[in-house]
Every structure is written in C-alpha cells, then in structure tokens.
C-alpha cells in the first residue's frame, strides 16, 4: 500500500471508531461538566478524569504542585493558599517506538458560573439541546480534555499504537495564571510537541497575546465644590490620562502588521476595568486609583512594555501643568501573562495543517488570539513547540449559556487522533 492509501485506510478506521464512541464522549463531557471545578476547587473533577484515564488503559500520575518550586514564578502564576487537594492529573502512554513524543494538555479549572438566572439551563446541567452541550466549562475547556482523551482512545481502538510517548495532561489553575501547567513542566514533563485543546473553533493558534495588570494612581487637590477652581480634580486628570492611553493603544495597533493578527480589530487592547476616586460629592476629588489590563503581542518583552507604558504616562504628565509637579504613579500587579508564539513554519503547525487539509479539503485558519494562555509556559519555560487547537467558541467561554457544538467536538477528536498518528507515527 502507498502512504496515501495507508492514510486513507487509517482515517476511515478512526472516523468509524469516533462514530462508535460518540455516546461515550457525550457522557464523559456531561460527567465532567456536572462536577464543579472552579479554580481552587479542582479535586472532584480531577478524580473523575483520573478514573477515565485508567479506564482507557493509561498510567495515571497525580500530584499536588509544590508551591516552593513555583515561588520564583510568582509574578506570572498565582500561588495563593497553595495546592493542597488540587492535584494535577497526567495519563501516560509509554511507547517502545522511536517516534516523536507529544503532550496533549487541557486545564480542568473553570471560572465561576456567574448569575444563574442568566442561564437557560442550570450552569452545571450538561444539558444537550439542538446538538450543543451546555454548562460552565463545556467549551473552556472540559470539551478539549475529553477530545484529547478520546482521540487517543479512538486511535488505539482503530488498531494503531503511537510510536512515541503520549502524555495526556489535565492541569489546574489555568484561569489564574497556569500554576498547574508550569508545575508539570518543572516536574520534567517535556515532549517534542504540545497541543492545548483550548476552544479555537478548530483554527490553529500558534501565537497568543499577553497581558499585564496595572494600577494607576492619579493625584488631585481637594477644595470645596463651591470653589472648585481652587482645587485640581483627580477625576478630570484621570480622564485626560485615559484619553492619552487610548491614543497609545491606537498607535500600537497601527504598528502591527503581522498577518496572524489581520482579523483582530483590537490587537493590543488597553482596558481600564475599575476606577475609584473622590471622597465626597461636594469636594473636589483629590485622588483616583484605576486598575486595568494592557494587551501585548508575541515578540514584545514585558519589561520593555512596562517602560513604554510608564513613559507614555510621564509624557502626558509633563504636558499638564498640574500633573507635571504632581506625577501620577504606575504600579504593576501580579497576574502577568507573557505573550508567546512559535514560528509559522514549525513542524507542529505544518503537520496539523496537513491533517486538517486531508480531512476538509481546504486550508485551516491559522490565527493569533489576544488572550493569555498556558501556551507561554510550554514555549518559554519548557522550550517546547506548542499550539492551540480545539472545538468551541472562546466568546462563549466565561459567559452565561456556555456550550459546545457536539459535531465540532467529534471533528476535533477525529483530527486530533489523526494528528497523534502523524506526529508520533504508529505501530
Ligand atoms: Zn481555557
């Protein structure tokens, strides 16, 4: 048989095996969605996924990350109260073959469900309606975890054994910085490639933006409202600085020509999320404290950006008669997400592209995403090529009525199974 014929036979066997596994895939995702696993409370869902991994014949390793090892990375991950009862879970399939190794990563933690009344089905229902499965975490990203698990399962059921080691990861604490993924890397789990099954709508995402959280202190001068011209309003000074920051954002956007970012209307958003200021309705406000998030693109350095941002604030301050002598102050908060990217011609991208094209007959979308993700840990700390690919729409993540289209999930399972075969080789 020619290689093309081999691939066709394999694809047909995988498709059949995924079709047969559909009820189990849906049941597994329902089981996981029904176990709450907000960041910090991952134990129940992790025990459940460990059982699934064992049922699929994987060797399971479970451990609670050591906060002392993560301490040097405290700026970029949240250590909080530590990791008691918050295990990472890995499912290992060791191979005797000489193929490339692969990590399939997903995070088990979710954000909170928000206001239940905004949901059509209760947030932990796992309800299936018109081809979609509903619930917090359904697309971000228990769907991705289930897709990874069943991709390997479908491949083996179809009679193909990966010729390289496959490490299935269900990690904790992604939503507040990625301590789980980082802990797995620091424990020595590395591979020739990493795929994170975040919801990308089946697009290939080899680059993601970063984010920095800032706090801006703006000084004013208090006076009685009846003589407000004798004071300096910190709220008015904040409005001036904010306007300047939006112009800075627009200028940064204009300078980005990378085609991966072509579809994003705002590639490097600067969002002010909270402002607090003033003390009394009839006093001129003598302070404003604003907090926000600034977006970065791959290639940008956190330290350099911090300087540019602070430089922009001081340039604006110098141009204002009050602020010139009463400088606003920028403070950087924890929760720093560095941007990350791999070269577009990386074998990881081309292999998945080829698999995708064989399945669809067209080219996949290859795009960058503006949000931070665990990918940065794999690329920057682990030194591994990594990309994101998975079913579901990220705009539904963190929102009421989060859901995942099941057809798309089954497609992700099939494509991931073929990707494992192509990346690791099969025996
Ligand atoms: Zn996610």
GROMACS .gro file of C-alpha atoms and ligand atoms in nm:
model
  428
    1UNK     CA    1   0.000   0.000   0.000
    2UNK     CA    2   0.120   0.353  -0.075
    3UNK     CA    3   0.148   0.603   0.207
    4UNK     CA    4  -0.157   0.787   0.075
    5UNK     CA    5  -0.355   0.465   0.076
    6UNK     CA    6  -0.232   0.389   0.431
    7UNK     CA    7  -0.351   0.727   0.547
    8UNK     CA    8  -0.690   0.681   0.381
    9UNK     CA    9  -0.741   0.342   0.549
   10UNK     CA   10  -0.634   0.483   0.884
   11UNK     CA   11  -0.860   0.789   0.851
   12UNK     CA   12  -1.157   0.566   0.769
   13UNK     CA   13  -1.088   0.341   1.071
   14UNK     CA   14  -1.050   0.643   1.302
   15UNK     CA   15  -1.373   0.800   1.174
   16UNK     CA   16  -1.561   0.477   1.237
   17UNK     CA   17  -1.415   0.440   1.582
   18UNK     CA   18  -1.506   0.806   1.673
   19UNK     CA   19  -1.860   0.747   1.544
   20UNK     CA   20  -1.894   0.444   1.771
   21UNK     CA   21  -1.755   0.639   2.067
   22UNK     CA   22  -1.998   0.934   2.034
   23UNK     CA   23  -2.229   0.831   2.321
   24UNK     CA   24  -1.926   0.778   2.549
   25UNK     CA   25  -1.776   1.113   2.450
   26UNK     CA   26  -2.100   1.294   2.536
   27UNK     CA   27  -2.137   1.102   2.865
   28UNK     CA   28  -1.778   1.180   2.968
   29UNK     CA   29  -1.823   1.552   2.899
   30UNK     CA   30  -2.154   1.556   3.088
   31UNK     CA   31  -1.990   1.387   3.384
   32UNK     CA   32  -1.709   1.644   3.395
   33UNK     CA   33  -1.938   1.946   3.344
   34UNK     CA   34  -2.159   1.830   3.632
   35UNK     CA   35  -1.867   1.836   3.876
   36UNK     CA   36  -1.791   2.199   3.967
   37UNK     CA   37  -1.421   2.276   3.932
   38UNK     CA   38  -1.371   2.646   3.976
   39UNK     CA   39  -1.008   2.743   4.012
   40UNK     CA   40  -0.904   2.630   4.362
   41UNK     CA   41  -1.164   2.353   4.379
   42UNK     CA   42  -1.042   2.107   4.117
   43UNK     CA   43  -1.023   1.783   4.318
   44UNK     CA   44  -1.359   1.621   4.231
   45UNK     CA   45  -1.323   1.669   3.857
   46UNK     CA   46  -0.959   1.558   3.866
   47UNK     CA   47  -1.052   1.231   4.040
   48UNK     CA   48  -1.314   1.175   3.774
   49UNK     CA   49  -1.075   1.234   3.485
   50UNK     CA   50  -0.813   1.012   3.651
   51UNK     CA   51  -1.069   0.729   3.651
   52UNK     CA   52  -1.142   0.790   3.282
   53UNK     CA   53  -0.769   0.776   3.204
   54UNK     CA   54  -0.733   0.447   3.393
   55UNK     CA   55  -1.037   0.308   3.212
   56UNK     CA   56  -0.859   0.393   2.885
   57UNK     CA   57  -0.553   0.197   2.997
   58UNK     CA   58  -0.326   0.494   3.070
   59UNK     CA   59  -0.080   0.504   3.360
   60UNK     CA   60  -0.204   0.779   3.586
   61UNK     CA   61   0.016   1.014   3.780
   62UNK     CA   62  -0.142   1.255   4.024
   63UNK     CA   63   0.039   1.507   4.244
   64UNK     CA   64  -0.014   1.836   4.420
   65UNK     CA   65   0.221   2.105   4.286
   66UNK     CA   66   0.491   2.217   4.531
   67UNK     CA   67   0.442   2.588   4.593
   68UNK     CA   68   0.812   2.629   4.681
   69UNK     CA   69   0.911   2.530   4.327
   70UNK     CA   70   0.665   2.783   4.185
   71UNK     CA   71   0.771   3.068   4.416
   72UNK     CA   72   1.033   3.204   4.166
   73UNK     CA   73   0.750   3.238   3.911
   74UNK     CA   74   0.511   3.419   4.147
   75UNK     CA   75   0.476   3.716   3.910
   76UNK     CA   76   0.320   3.503   3.638
   77UNK     CA   77   0.123   3.235   3.826
   78UNK     CA   78  -0.098   3.251   4.132
   79UNK     CA   79   0.023   3.051   4.430
   80UNK     CA   80  -0.240   3.175   4.674
   81UNK     CA   81  -0.301   2.927   4.953
   82UNK     CA   82  -0.100   2.654   4.787
   83UNK     CA   83  -0.215   2.337   4.620
   84UNK     CA   84  -0.350   2.104   4.889
   85UNK     CA   85  -0.631   1.895   4.734
   86UNK     CA   86  -0.554   2.049   4.396
   87UNK     CA   87  -0.370   1.774   4.209
   88UNK     CA   88  -0.251   1.777   3.851
   89UNK     CA   89  -0.350   1.457   3.670
   90UNK     CA   90  -0.144   1.300   3.392
   91UNK     CA   91  -0.227   0.995   3.182
   92UNK     CA   92   0.082   0.839   3.030
   93UNK     CA   93   0.108   0.607   2.733
   94UNK     CA   94   0.464   0.490   2.706
   95UNK     CA   95   0.583   0.373   2.365
   96UNK     CA   96   0.871   0.146   2.266
   97UNK     CA   97   0.878   0.312   1.926
   98UNK     CA   98   1.120   0.576   1.801
   99UNK     CA   99   0.855   0.833   1.711
  100UNK     CA  100   0.819   1.188   1.837
  101UNK     CA  101   0.662   1.239   2.179
  102UNK     CA  102   0.354   1.451   2.237
  103UNK     CA  103   0.184   1.632   2.524
  104UNK     CA  104  -0.190   1.686   2.492
  105UNK     CA  105  -0.279   1.947   2.751
  106UNK     CA  106  -0.602   2.086   2.888
  107UNK     CA  107  -0.698   2.269   3.206
  108UNK     CA  108  -0.968   2.134   3.437
  109UNK     CA  109  -1.043   2.457   3.622
  110UNK     CA  110  -1.324   2.687   3.517
  111UNK     CA  111  -1.437   3.036   3.605
  112UNK     CA  112  -1.741   3.079   3.831
  113UNK     CA  113  -2.085   3.028   3.674
  114UNK     CA  114  -2.192   3.390   3.735
  115UNK     CA  115  -2.560   3.476   3.780
  116UNK     CA  116  -2.757   3.151   3.742
  117UNK     CA  117  -3.066   3.342   3.631
  118UNK     CA  118  -2.885   3.445   3.314
  119UNK     CA  119  -2.856   3.076   3.215
  120UNK     CA  120  -3.118   2.894   3.010
  121UNK     CA  121  -3.014   2.561   3.168
  122UNK     CA  122  -2.853   2.546   3.513
  123UNK     CA  123  -2.478   2.607   3.476
  124UNK     CA  124  -2.378   2.254   3.577
  125UNK     CA  125  -2.655   2.077   3.384
  126UNK     CA  126  -2.463   1.924   3.094
  127UNK     CA  127  -2.792   1.953   2.907
  128UNK     CA  128  -2.785   1.861   2.539
  129UNK     CA  129  -3.011   2.063   2.314
  130UNK     CA  130  -3.008   2.100   1.937
  131UNK     CA  131  -2.664   1.950   1.905
  132UNK     CA  132  -2.496   2.156   2.177
  133UNK     CA  133  -2.387   2.054   2.524
  134UNK     CA  134  -2.438   2.328   2.785
  135UNK     CA  135  -2.262   2.410   3.106
  136UNK     CA  136  -1.975   2.600   3.267
  137UNK     CA  137  -1.651   2.453   3.134
  138UNK     CA  138  -1.820   2.275   2.840
  139UNK     CA  139  -1.603   2.462   2.590
  140UNK     CA  140  -1.339   2.614   2.823
  141UNK     CA  141  -1.221   2.350   2.838
  142UNK     CA  142  -1.358   2.020   2.958
  143UNK     CA  143  -1.463   1.961   2.596
  144UNK     CA  144  -1.096   1.984   2.498
  145UNK     CA  145  -0.988   1.744   2.772
  146UNK     CA  146  -1.247   1.491   2.659
  147UNK     CA  147  -1.140   1.541   2.295
  148UNK     CA  148  -0.777   1.463   2.383
  149UNK     CA  149  -0.869   1.159   2.588
  150UNK     CA  150  -1.096   1.012   2.323
  151UNK     CA  151  -0.863   1.097   2.035
  152UNK     CA  152  -0.601   0.864   2.180
  153UNK     CA  153  -0.868   0.609   2.268
  154UNK     CA  154  -1.021   0.616   1.917
  155UNK     CA  155  -0.680   0.577   1.757
  156UNK     CA  156  -0.599   0.271   1.967
  157UNK     CA  157  -0.945   0.123   1.918
  158UNK     CA  158  -0.890   0.159   1.545
  159UNK     CA  159  -0.582  -0.060   1.590
  160UNK     CA  160  -0.300   0.195   1.584
  161UNK     CA  161  -0.045   0.232   1.865
  162UNK     CA  162   0.151   0.561   1.880
  163UNK     CA  163   0.522   0.512   1.812
  164UNK     CA  164   0.613   0.792   2.056
  165UNK     CA  165   0.519   0.866   2.417
  166UNK     CA  166   0.186   1.044   2.464
  167UNK     CA  167   0.129   1.245   2.781
  168UNK     CA  168  -0.229   1.344   2.848
  169UNK     CA  169  -0.246   1.635   3.093
  170UNK     CA  170  -0.532   1.769   3.300
  171UNK     CA  171  -0.381   2.066   3.480
  172UNK     CA  172  -0.515   2.304   3.744
  173UNK     CA  173  -0.513   2.678   3.793
  174UNK     CA  174  -0.503   2.796   3.431
  175UNK     CA  175  -0.757   3.069   3.484
  176UNK     CA  176  -0.538   3.249   3.738
  177UNK     CA  177  -0.204   3.208   3.565
  178UNK     CA  178  -0.126   2.843   3.492
  179UNK     CA  179   0.046   2.709   3.803
  180UNK     CA  180  -0.062   2.354   3.705
  181UNK     CA  181   0.091   2.353   3.358
  182UNK     CA  182   0.407   2.519   3.488
  183UNK     CA  183   0.435   2.263   3.769
  184UNK     CA  184   0.415   1.979   3.515
  185UNK     CA  185   0.700   2.134   3.314
  186UNK     CA  186   0.912   2.189   3.627
  187UNK     CA  187   0.850   1.823   3.719
  188UNK     CA  188   1.025   1.728   3.397
  189UNK     CA  189   0.736   1.653   3.164
  190UNK     CA  190   0.862   1.766   2.827
  191UNK     CA  191   0.791   1.638   2.478
  192UNK     CA  192   0.872   1.707   2.113
  193UNK     CA  193   0.543   1.894   2.076
  194UNK     CA  194   0.246   2.021   2.277
  195UNK     CA  195  -0.113   2.075   2.169
  196UNK     CA  196  -0.350   2.257   2.403
  197UNK     CA  197  -0.713   2.191   2.312
  198UNK     CA  198  -0.846   2.535   2.404
  199UNK     CA  199  -1.161   2.634   2.212
  200UNK     CA  200  -1.028   2.782   1.888
  201UNK     CA  201  -1.323   2.692   1.663
  202UNK     CA  202  -1.089   2.435   1.501
  203UNK     CA  203  -0.847   2.710   1.395
  204UNK     CA  204  -0.474   2.659   1.452
  205UNK     CA  205  -0.338   2.911   1.701
  206UNK     CA  206   0.044   2.928   1.707
  207UNK     CA  207   0.057   3.268   1.880
  208UNK     CA  208  -0.123   3.436   2.165
  209UNK     CA  209  -0.111   3.776   2.320
  210UNK     CA  210  -0.002   3.860   2.669
  211UNK     CA  211  -0.141   4.081   2.937
  212UNK     CA  212  -0.020   4.295   3.220
  213UNK     CA  213  -0.232   4.428   3.503
  214UNK     CA  214  -0.164   4.784   3.612
  215UNK     CA  215  -0.279   5.024   3.880
  216UNK     CA  216  -0.266   5.396   3.809
  217UNK     CA  217  -0.259   5.646   4.095
  218UNK     CA  218  -0.369   5.995   3.992
  219UNK     CA  219  -0.326   6.282   4.239
  220UNK     CA  220  -0.559   6.582   4.271
  221UNK     CA  221  -0.604   6.874   4.510
  222UNK     CA  222  -0.910   6.889   4.731
  223UNK     CA  223  -1.121   7.201   4.764
  224UNK     CA  224  -1.484   7.283   4.843
  225UNK     CA  225  -1.711   7.223   4.545
  226UNK     CA  226  -1.827   7.584   4.575
  227UNK     CA  227  -1.475   7.692   4.491
  228UNK     CA  228  -1.383   7.406   4.268
  229UNK     CA  229  -1.147   7.617   4.056
  230UNK     CA  230  -0.916   7.634   4.356
  231UNK     CA  231  -0.874   7.257   4.352
  232UNK     CA  232  -0.749   7.010   4.094
  233UNK     CA  233  -0.990   6.729   4.010
  234UNK     CA  234  -0.818   6.389   4.002
  235UNK     CA  235  -1.116   6.260   3.804
  236UNK     CA  236  -1.058   6.518   3.530
  237UNK     CA  237  -0.686   6.438   3.531
  238UNK     CA  238  -0.767   6.068   3.504
  239UNK     CA  239  -0.995   6.135   3.204
  240UNK     CA  240  -0.706   6.319   3.036
  241UNK     CA  241  -0.463   6.032   3.102
  242UNK     CA  242  -0.718   5.774   2.989
  243UNK     CA  243  -0.771   5.958   2.662
  244UNK     CA  244  -0.394   5.952   2.614
  245UNK     CA  245  -0.380   5.579   2.684
  246UNK     CA  246  -0.646   5.513   2.418
  247UNK     CA  247  -0.434   5.706   2.167
  248UNK     CA  248  -0.133   5.498   2.275
  249UNK     CA  249  -0.344   5.184   2.213
  250UNK     CA  250  -0.444   5.306   1.865
  251UNK     CA  251  -0.082   5.383   1.779
  252UNK     CA  252   0.030   5.037   1.894
  253UNK     CA  253  -0.244   4.877   1.683
  254UNK     CA  254  -0.136   5.067   1.372
  255UNK     CA  255   0.221   4.942   1.411
  256UNK     CA  256   0.123   4.570   1.400
  257UNK     CA  257   0.139   4.426   1.051
  258UNK     CA  258   0.162   4.053   1.132
  259UNK     CA  259  -0.097   3.875   0.911
  260UNK     CA  260  -0.185   3.640   1.201
  261UNK     CA  261  -0.346   3.945   1.360
  262UNK     CA  262  -0.524   4.075   1.050
  263UNK     CA  263  -0.872   3.973   1.166
  264UNK     CA  264  -0.844   4.118   1.516
  265UNK     CA  265  -0.992   4.469   1.532
  266UNK     CA  266  -0.807   4.549   1.854
  267UNK     CA  267  -0.483   4.353   1.875
  268UNK     CA  268  -0.344   4.510   2.193
  269UNK     CA  269  -0.638   4.635   2.400
  270UNK     CA  270  -0.580   4.859   2.699
  271UNK     CA  271  -0.881   4.823   2.925
  272UNK     CA  272  -0.945   5.020   3.242
  273UNK     CA  273  -1.162   4.788   3.448
  274UNK     CA  274  -1.213   4.977   3.773
  275UNK     CA  275  -1.183   5.334   3.893
  276UNK     CA  276  -1.216   5.462   4.245
  277UNK     CA  277  -1.187   5.827   4.329
  278UNK     CA  278  -1.300   6.114   4.543
  279UNK     CA  279  -1.443   6.109   4.891
  280UNK     CA  280  -1.750   6.327   4.889
  281UNK     CA  281  -1.997   6.467   4.635
  282UNK     CA  282  -1.925   6.828   4.720
  283UNK     CA  283  -1.546   6.806   4.740
  284UNK     CA  284  -1.304   6.828   4.452
  285UNK     CA  285  -1.162   6.474   4.430
  286UNK     CA  286  -0.803   6.452   4.547
  287UNK     CA  287  -0.729   6.102   4.421
  288UNK     CA  288  -0.823   5.844   4.161
  289UNK     CA  289  -0.698   5.486   4.160
  290UNK     CA  290  -0.770   5.298   3.837
  291UNK     CA  291  -0.688   4.939   3.753
  292UNK     CA  292  -0.666   4.786   3.410
  293UNK     CA  293  -0.518   4.534   3.174
  294UNK     CA  294  -0.288   4.604   2.883
  295UNK     CA  295  -0.251   4.356   2.596
  296UNK     CA  296   0.081   4.257   2.436
  297UNK     CA  297   0.169   4.063   2.123
  298UNK     CA  298   0.440   3.797   2.079
  299UNK     CA  299   0.784   3.943   2.041
  300UNK     CA  300   0.713   4.208   2.299
  301UNK     CA  301   0.904   4.196   2.620
  302UNK     CA  302   0.720   4.255   2.946
  303UNK     CA  303   0.991   4.478   3.093
  304UNK     CA  304   1.022   4.689   2.776
  305UNK     CA  305   0.647   4.734   2.754
  306UNK     CA  306   0.631   4.843   3.118
  307UNK     CA  307   0.885   5.114   3.039
  308UNK     CA  308   0.693   5.228   2.731
  309UNK     CA  309   0.368   5.243   2.924
  310UNK     CA  310   0.521   5.436   3.212
  311UNK     CA  311   0.696   5.660   2.956
  312UNK     CA  312   0.361   5.738   2.795
  313UNK     CA  313   0.210   5.834   3.131
  314UNK     CA  314   0.502   6.060   3.217
  315UNK     CA  315   0.496   6.221   2.870
  316UNK     CA  316   0.127   6.303   2.926
  317UNK     CA  317   0.201   6.424   3.279
  318UNK     CA  318   0.474   6.661   3.166
  319UNK     CA  319   0.229   6.821   2.920
  320UNK     CA  320  -0.014   6.906   3.202
  321UNK     CA  321   0.050   7.200   3.438
  322UNK     CA  322  -0.077   7.018   3.750
  323UNK     CA  323   0.043   6.664   3.681
  324UNK     CA  324   0.388   6.797   3.585
  325UNK     CA  325   0.452   6.874   3.952
  326UNK     CA  326   0.230   6.600   4.095
  327UNK     CA  327   0.328   6.292   3.900
  328UNK     CA  328   0.084   6.004   3.855
  329UNK     CA  329   0.227   5.667   3.955
  330UNK     CA  330   0.205   5.333   3.771
  331UNK     CA  331   0.212   5.011   3.972
  332UNK     CA  332   0.224   4.661   3.819
  333UNK     CA  333   0.012   4.388   3.972
  334UNK     CA  334   0.064   4.014   3.978
  335UNK     CA  335  -0.107   3.804   3.713
  336UNK     CA  336   0.136   3.877   3.433
  337UNK     CA  337   0.080   3.685   3.112
  338UNK     CA  338   0.372   3.698   2.873
  339UNK     CA  339   0.282   3.666   2.504
  340UNK     CA  340   0.413   3.360   2.318
  341UNK     CA  341   0.444   3.228   1.965
  342UNK     CA  342   0.613   2.958   1.762
  343UNK     CA  343   0.733   3.002   1.402
  344UNK     CA  344   0.456   2.958   1.148
  345UNK     CA  345   0.670   2.701   0.962
  346UNK     CA  346   0.717   2.488   1.274
  347UNK     CA  347   0.662   2.114   1.203
  348UNK     CA  348   0.388   2.117   1.465
  349UNK     CA  349   0.190   2.372   1.259
  350UNK     CA  350   0.256   2.206   0.924
  351UNK     CA  351   0.171   1.855   1.048
  352UNK     CA  352  -0.161   1.964   1.196
  353UNK     CA  353  -0.235   2.176   0.885
  354UNK     CA  354  -0.181   1.875   0.659
  355UNK     CA  355  -0.405   1.654   0.870
  356UNK     CA  356  -0.670   1.927   0.871
  357UNK     CA  357  -0.650   1.973   0.494
  358UNK     CA  358  -0.682   1.599   0.432
  359UNK     CA  359  -0.996   1.595   0.649
  360UNK     CA  360  -1.160   1.903   0.494
  361UNK     CA  361  -1.005   1.954   0.154
  362UNK     CA  362  -0.937   2.321   0.241
  363UNK     CA  363  -0.672   2.515   0.431
  364UNK     CA  364  -0.723   2.564   0.806
  365UNK     CA  365  -0.746   2.909   0.954
  366UNK     CA  366  -0.418   2.997   1.124
  367UNK     CA  367  -0.464   3.289   1.360
  368UNK     CA  368  -0.340   3.455   1.676
  369UNK     CA  369  -0.558   3.501   1.982
  370UNK     CA  370  -0.544   3.810   2.204
  371UNK     CA  371  -0.585   3.626   2.536
  372UNK     CA  372  -0.313   3.481   2.754
  373UNK     CA  373  -0.285   3.103   2.791
  374UNK     CA  374  -0.073   2.822   2.933
  375UNK     CA  375   0.099   2.801   2.595
  376UNK     CA  376   0.352   3.055   2.717
  377UNK     CA  377   0.475   2.821   2.991
  378UNK     CA  378   0.536   2.537   2.744
  379UNK     CA  379   0.711   2.765   2.494
  380UNK     CA  380   0.907   2.993   2.727
  381UNK     CA  381   0.985   2.777   3.031
  382UNK     CA  382   0.961   2.434   2.868
  383UNK     CA  383   1.128   2.530   2.540
  384UNK     CA  384   0.874   2.318   2.352
  385UNK     CA  385   0.683   2.395   2.034
  386UNK     CA  386   0.319   2.438   2.130
  387UNK     CA  387  -0.003   2.539   1.961
  388UNK     CA  388  -0.370   2.559   2.048
  389UNK     CA  389  -0.639   2.376   1.858
  390UNK     CA  390  -0.984   2.269   1.969
  391UNK     CA  391  -1.360   2.275   1.934
  392UNK     CA  392  -1.585   2.553   2.061
  393UNK     CA  393  -1.605   2.929   2.052
  394UNK     CA  394  -1.393   3.119   2.302
  395UNK     CA  395  -1.650   3.401   2.304
  396UNK     CA  396  -1.888   3.165   2.486
  397UNK     CA  397  -1.628   3.082   2.750
  398UNK     CA  398  -1.673   3.270   3.078
  399UNK     CA  399  -2.028   3.371   2.961
  400UNK     CA  400  -2.379   3.255   3.054
  401UNK     CA  401  -2.505   2.962   2.845
  402UNK     CA  402  -2.152   2.840   2.769
  403UNK     CA  403  -2.185   2.547   2.532
  404UNK     CA  404  -2.001   2.339   2.275
  405UNK     CA  405  -2.133   2.213   1.940
  406UNK     CA  406  -2.106   1.834   1.955
  407UNK     CA  407  -2.038   1.784   1.582
  408UNK     CA  408  -1.739   2.015   1.613
  409UNK     CA  409  -1.622   1.825   1.921
  410UNK     CA  410  -1.637   1.493   1.732
  411UNK     CA  411  -1.441   1.653   1.448
  412UNK     CA  412  -1.176   1.770   1.696
  413UNK     CA  413  -1.149   1.415   1.831
  414UNK     CA  414  -1.103   1.276   1.480
  415UNK     CA  415  -0.847   1.536   1.371
  416UNK     CA  416  -0.653   1.504   1.698
  417UNK     CA  417  -0.644   1.125   1.659
  418UNK     CA  418  -0.503   1.157   1.308
  419UNK     CA  419  -0.259   1.419   1.430
  420UNK     CA  420  -0.128   1.185   1.704
  421UNK     CA  421  -0.076   0.917   1.438
  422UNK     CA  422   0.104   1.158   1.208
  423UNK     CA  423   0.318   1.327   1.477
  424UNK     CA  424   0.422   1.020   1.674
  425UNK     CA  425   0.396   0.768   1.393
  426UNK     CA  426   0.208   0.444   1.456
  427UNK     CA  427   0.299   0.085   1.510
  428LIG    ZN1  428  -0.929   2.792   2.875
   0.00000   0.00000   0.00000
